[in-house]
GROMACS .gro file of C-alpha atoms in nm:
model
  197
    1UNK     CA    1  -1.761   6.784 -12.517
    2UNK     CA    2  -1.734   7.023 -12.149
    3UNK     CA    3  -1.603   6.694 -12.003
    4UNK     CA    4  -1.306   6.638 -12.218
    5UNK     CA    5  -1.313   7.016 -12.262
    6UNK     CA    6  -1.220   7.062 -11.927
    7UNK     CA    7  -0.981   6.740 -11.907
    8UNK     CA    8  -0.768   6.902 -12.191
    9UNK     CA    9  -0.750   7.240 -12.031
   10UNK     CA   10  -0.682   7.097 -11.659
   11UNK     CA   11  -0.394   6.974 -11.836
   12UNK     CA   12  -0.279   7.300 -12.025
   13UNK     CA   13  -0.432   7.254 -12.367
   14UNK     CA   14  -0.709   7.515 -12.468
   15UNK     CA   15  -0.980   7.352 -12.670
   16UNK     CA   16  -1.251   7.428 -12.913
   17UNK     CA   17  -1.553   7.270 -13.050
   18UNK     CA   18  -1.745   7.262 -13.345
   19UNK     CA   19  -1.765   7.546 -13.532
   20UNK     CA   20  -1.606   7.801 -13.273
   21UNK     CA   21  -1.279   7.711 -13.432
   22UNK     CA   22  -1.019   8.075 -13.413
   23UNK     CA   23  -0.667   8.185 -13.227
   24UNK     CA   24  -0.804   8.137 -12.833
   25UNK     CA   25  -0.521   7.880 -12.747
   26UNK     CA   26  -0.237   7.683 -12.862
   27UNK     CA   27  -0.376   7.404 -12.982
   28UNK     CA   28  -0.770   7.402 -13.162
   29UNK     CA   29  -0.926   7.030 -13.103
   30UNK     CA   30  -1.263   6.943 -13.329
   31UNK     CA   31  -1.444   6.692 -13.088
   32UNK     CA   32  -1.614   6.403 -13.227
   33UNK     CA   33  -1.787   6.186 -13.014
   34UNK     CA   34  -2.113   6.015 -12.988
   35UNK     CA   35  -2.063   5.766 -13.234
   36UNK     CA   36  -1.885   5.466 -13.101
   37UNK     CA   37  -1.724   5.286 -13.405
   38UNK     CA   38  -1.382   5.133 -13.431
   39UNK     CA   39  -1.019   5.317 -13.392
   40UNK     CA   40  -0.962   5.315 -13.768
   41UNK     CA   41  -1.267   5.541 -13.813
   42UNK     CA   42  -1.149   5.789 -13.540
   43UNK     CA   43  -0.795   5.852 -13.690
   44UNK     CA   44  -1.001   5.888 -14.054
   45UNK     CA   45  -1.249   6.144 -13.854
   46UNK     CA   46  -0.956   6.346 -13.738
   47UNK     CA   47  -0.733   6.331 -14.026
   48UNK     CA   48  -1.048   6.453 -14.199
   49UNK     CA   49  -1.123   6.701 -13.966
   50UNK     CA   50  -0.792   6.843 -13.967
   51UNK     CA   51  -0.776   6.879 -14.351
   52UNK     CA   52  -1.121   7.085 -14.382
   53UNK     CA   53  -1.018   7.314 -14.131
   54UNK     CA   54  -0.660   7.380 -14.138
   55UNK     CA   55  -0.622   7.261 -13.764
   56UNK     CA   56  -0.552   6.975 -13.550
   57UNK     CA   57  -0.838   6.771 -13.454
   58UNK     CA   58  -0.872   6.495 -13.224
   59UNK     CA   59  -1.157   6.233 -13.253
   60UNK     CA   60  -1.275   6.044 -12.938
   61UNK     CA   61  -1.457   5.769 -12.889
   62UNK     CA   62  -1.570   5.586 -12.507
   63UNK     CA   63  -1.733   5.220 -12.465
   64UNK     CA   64  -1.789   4.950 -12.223
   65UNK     CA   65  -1.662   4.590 -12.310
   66UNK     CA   66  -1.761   4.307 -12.069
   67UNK     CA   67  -1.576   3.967 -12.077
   68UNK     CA   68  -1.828   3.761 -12.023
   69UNK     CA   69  -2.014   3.925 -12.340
   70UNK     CA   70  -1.779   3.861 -12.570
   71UNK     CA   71  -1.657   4.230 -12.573
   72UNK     CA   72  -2.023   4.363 -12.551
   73UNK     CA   73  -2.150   4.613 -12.600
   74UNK     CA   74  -1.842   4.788 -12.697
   75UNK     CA   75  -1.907   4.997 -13.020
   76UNK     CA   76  -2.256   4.928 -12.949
   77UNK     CA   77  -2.227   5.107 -12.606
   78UNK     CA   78  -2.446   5.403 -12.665
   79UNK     CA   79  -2.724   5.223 -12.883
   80UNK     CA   80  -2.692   4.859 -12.685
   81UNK     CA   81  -3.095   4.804 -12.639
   82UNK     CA   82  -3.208   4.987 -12.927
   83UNK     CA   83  -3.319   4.627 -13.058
   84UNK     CA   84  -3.577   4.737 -12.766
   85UNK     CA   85  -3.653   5.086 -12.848
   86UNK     CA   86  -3.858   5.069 -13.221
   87UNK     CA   87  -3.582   5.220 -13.333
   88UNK     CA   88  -3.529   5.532 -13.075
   89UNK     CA   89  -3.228   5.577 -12.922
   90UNK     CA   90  -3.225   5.406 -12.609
   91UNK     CA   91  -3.163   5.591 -12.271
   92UNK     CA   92  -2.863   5.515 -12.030
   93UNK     CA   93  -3.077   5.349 -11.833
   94UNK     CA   94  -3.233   5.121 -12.113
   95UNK     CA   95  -2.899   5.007 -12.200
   96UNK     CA   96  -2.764   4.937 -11.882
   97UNK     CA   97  -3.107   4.802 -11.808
   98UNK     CA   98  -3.035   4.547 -12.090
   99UNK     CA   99  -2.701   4.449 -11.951
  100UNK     CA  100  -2.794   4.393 -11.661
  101UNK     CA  101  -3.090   4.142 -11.802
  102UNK     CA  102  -2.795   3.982 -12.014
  103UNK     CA  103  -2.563   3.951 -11.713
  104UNK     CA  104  -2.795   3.816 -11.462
  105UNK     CA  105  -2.645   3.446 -11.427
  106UNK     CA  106  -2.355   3.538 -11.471
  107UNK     CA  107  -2.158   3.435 -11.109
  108UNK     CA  108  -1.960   3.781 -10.947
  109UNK     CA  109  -1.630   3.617 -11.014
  110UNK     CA  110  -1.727   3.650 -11.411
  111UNK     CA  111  -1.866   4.012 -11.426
  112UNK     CA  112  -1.528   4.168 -11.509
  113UNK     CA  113  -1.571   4.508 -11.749
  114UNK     CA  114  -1.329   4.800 -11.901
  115UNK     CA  115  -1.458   5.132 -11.973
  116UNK     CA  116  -1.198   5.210 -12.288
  117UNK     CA  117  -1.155   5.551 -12.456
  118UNK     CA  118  -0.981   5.559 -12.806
  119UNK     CA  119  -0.869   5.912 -12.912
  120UNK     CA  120  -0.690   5.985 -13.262
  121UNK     CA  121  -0.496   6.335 -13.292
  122UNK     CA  122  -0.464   6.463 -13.653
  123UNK     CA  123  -0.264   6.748 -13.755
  124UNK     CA  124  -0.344   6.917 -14.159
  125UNK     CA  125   0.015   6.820 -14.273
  126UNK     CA  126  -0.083   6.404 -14.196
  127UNK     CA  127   0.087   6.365 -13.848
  128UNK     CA  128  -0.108   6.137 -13.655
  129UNK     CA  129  -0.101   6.005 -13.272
  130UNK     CA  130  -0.373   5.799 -13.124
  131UNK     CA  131  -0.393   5.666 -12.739
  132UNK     CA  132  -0.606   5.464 -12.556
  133UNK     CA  133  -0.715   5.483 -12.147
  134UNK     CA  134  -0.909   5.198 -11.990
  135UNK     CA  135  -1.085   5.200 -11.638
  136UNK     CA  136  -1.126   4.788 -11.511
  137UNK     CA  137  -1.405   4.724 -11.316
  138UNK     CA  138  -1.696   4.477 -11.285
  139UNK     CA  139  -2.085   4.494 -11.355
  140UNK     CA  140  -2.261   4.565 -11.063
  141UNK     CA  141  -2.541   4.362 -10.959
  142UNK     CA  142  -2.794   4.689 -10.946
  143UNK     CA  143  -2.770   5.001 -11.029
  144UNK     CA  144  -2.674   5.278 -10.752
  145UNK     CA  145  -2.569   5.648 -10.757
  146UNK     CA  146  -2.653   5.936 -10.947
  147UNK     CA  147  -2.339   6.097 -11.057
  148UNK     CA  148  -2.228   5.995 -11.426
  149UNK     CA  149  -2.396   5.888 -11.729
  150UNK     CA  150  -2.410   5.601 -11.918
  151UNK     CA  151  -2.316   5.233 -11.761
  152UNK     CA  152  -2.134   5.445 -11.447
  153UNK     CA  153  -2.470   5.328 -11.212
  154UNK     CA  154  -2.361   4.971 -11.326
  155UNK     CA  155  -1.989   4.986 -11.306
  156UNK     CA  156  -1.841   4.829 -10.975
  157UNK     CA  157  -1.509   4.990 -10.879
  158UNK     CA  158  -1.337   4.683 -10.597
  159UNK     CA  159  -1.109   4.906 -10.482
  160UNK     CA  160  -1.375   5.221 -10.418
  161UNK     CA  161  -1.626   5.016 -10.278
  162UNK     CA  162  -1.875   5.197 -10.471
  163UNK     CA  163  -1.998   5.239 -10.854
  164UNK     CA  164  -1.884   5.510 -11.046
  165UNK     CA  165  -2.217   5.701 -11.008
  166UNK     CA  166  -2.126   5.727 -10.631
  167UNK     CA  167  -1.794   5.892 -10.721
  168UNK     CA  168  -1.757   6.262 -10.704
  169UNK     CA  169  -1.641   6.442 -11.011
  170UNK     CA  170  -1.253   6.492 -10.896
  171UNK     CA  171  -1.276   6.132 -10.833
  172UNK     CA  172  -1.416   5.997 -11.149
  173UNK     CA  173  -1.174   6.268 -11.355
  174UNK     CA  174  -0.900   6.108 -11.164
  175UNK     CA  175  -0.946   5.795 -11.246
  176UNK     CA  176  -1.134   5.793 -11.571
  177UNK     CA  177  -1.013   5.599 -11.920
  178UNK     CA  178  -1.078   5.969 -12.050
  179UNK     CA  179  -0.940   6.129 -11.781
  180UNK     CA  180  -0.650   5.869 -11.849
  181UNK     CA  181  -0.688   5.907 -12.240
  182UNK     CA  182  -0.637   6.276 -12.209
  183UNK     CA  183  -0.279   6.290 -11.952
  184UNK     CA  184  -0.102   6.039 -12.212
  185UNK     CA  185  -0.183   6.294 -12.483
  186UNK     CA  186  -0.085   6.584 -12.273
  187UNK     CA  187   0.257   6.360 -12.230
  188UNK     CA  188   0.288   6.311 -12.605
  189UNK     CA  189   0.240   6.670 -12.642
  190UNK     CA  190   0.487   6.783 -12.414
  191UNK     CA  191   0.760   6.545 -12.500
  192UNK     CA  192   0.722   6.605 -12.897
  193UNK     CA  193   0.731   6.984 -12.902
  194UNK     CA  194   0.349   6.939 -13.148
  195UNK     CA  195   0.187   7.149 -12.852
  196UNK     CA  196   0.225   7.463 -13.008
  197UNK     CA  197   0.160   7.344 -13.388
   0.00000   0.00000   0.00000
């Protein structure tokens, strides 16, 4: 949650989590994340949200989808080697570890990758607005850096040089599909007048 936390207030929107809903800012936002699953079930999370609370909520979800997989992991992103783990969630570095394994003859040329974020707004009265952010890449050949989370050791940026483990954090927010996610909603916002509802 601090991540897109701090992505929505950088860009002038207060934002609350969980159970600390009350009158701090214009606009409350009920984060729900963790759970990769398909659009339709964010904009049903928010609009659900937003009708047991009384105030707008906004449901995120982040994966990786690589070409040459097909799309994978994608809404498998955050449980991709769990077929490995007995069951336990896997680490970042068991699922990465697993792509990697799974992308190992697969020529440079064919390693290209998005990062996509999906995030659903929901007011109480119905109103919905849902955007998406992507960050295009490629899947590294090894893992390096140690900034990030997830597939960022694994996820080649050309035009950086670099993974997005090696960025630094004004980098990565800069250019993130969250970070991207989050100024198209501060757009909508601004443009509709829903800011202050």
């Amino acid at each position: 949650f601090s991540m897109l936390q701090r992505g929505l207030e950088q860009e002038g929107f207060p934002a609350l989590e969980g159970k600390r809903f009350g009158k701090e800012g214009t606009m409350a936002a009920k984060i729900i994340s963790g759970a990769e699953v398909a659009k339709q079930i964010r904009e049903e999370l928010a609009r659900e949200v937003a009708r047991l609370t009384g105030l707008p909520a906004l449901a995120d979800d982040s994966g990786l989808e690589v070409t040459a997989l097909n799309g994978r992991p994608g809404v498998w992103s955050a449980r991709y080697a769990l077929d490995k783990t007995g069951g336990r969630a896997p680490t970042d570095e068991e699922n990465w570890h697993k792509l990697l394994e799974e992308m190992a003859q697969v020529p440079w040329e064919r390693r290209q990758a998005r990062f996509v974020c999906v995030m659903a707004l929901a007011w109480p009265d119905g109103r919905l607005f849902t955007t998406e952010g992507e960050l295009r890449g490629l899947i590294a050949l090894a893992p390096r850096g140690d900034q990030g989370f997830g597939y960022d050791p694994v996820f080649w940026l050309p035009e950086y040089q670099k993974t997005v483990a090696e960025l630094s954090l004004a980098e990565k927010n800069r250019i993130s599909h969250r970070g991207e996610a989050i100024r198209r909603l501060k757009v909508f916002l601004s443009q509709s007048g829903l800011a202050e509802n």
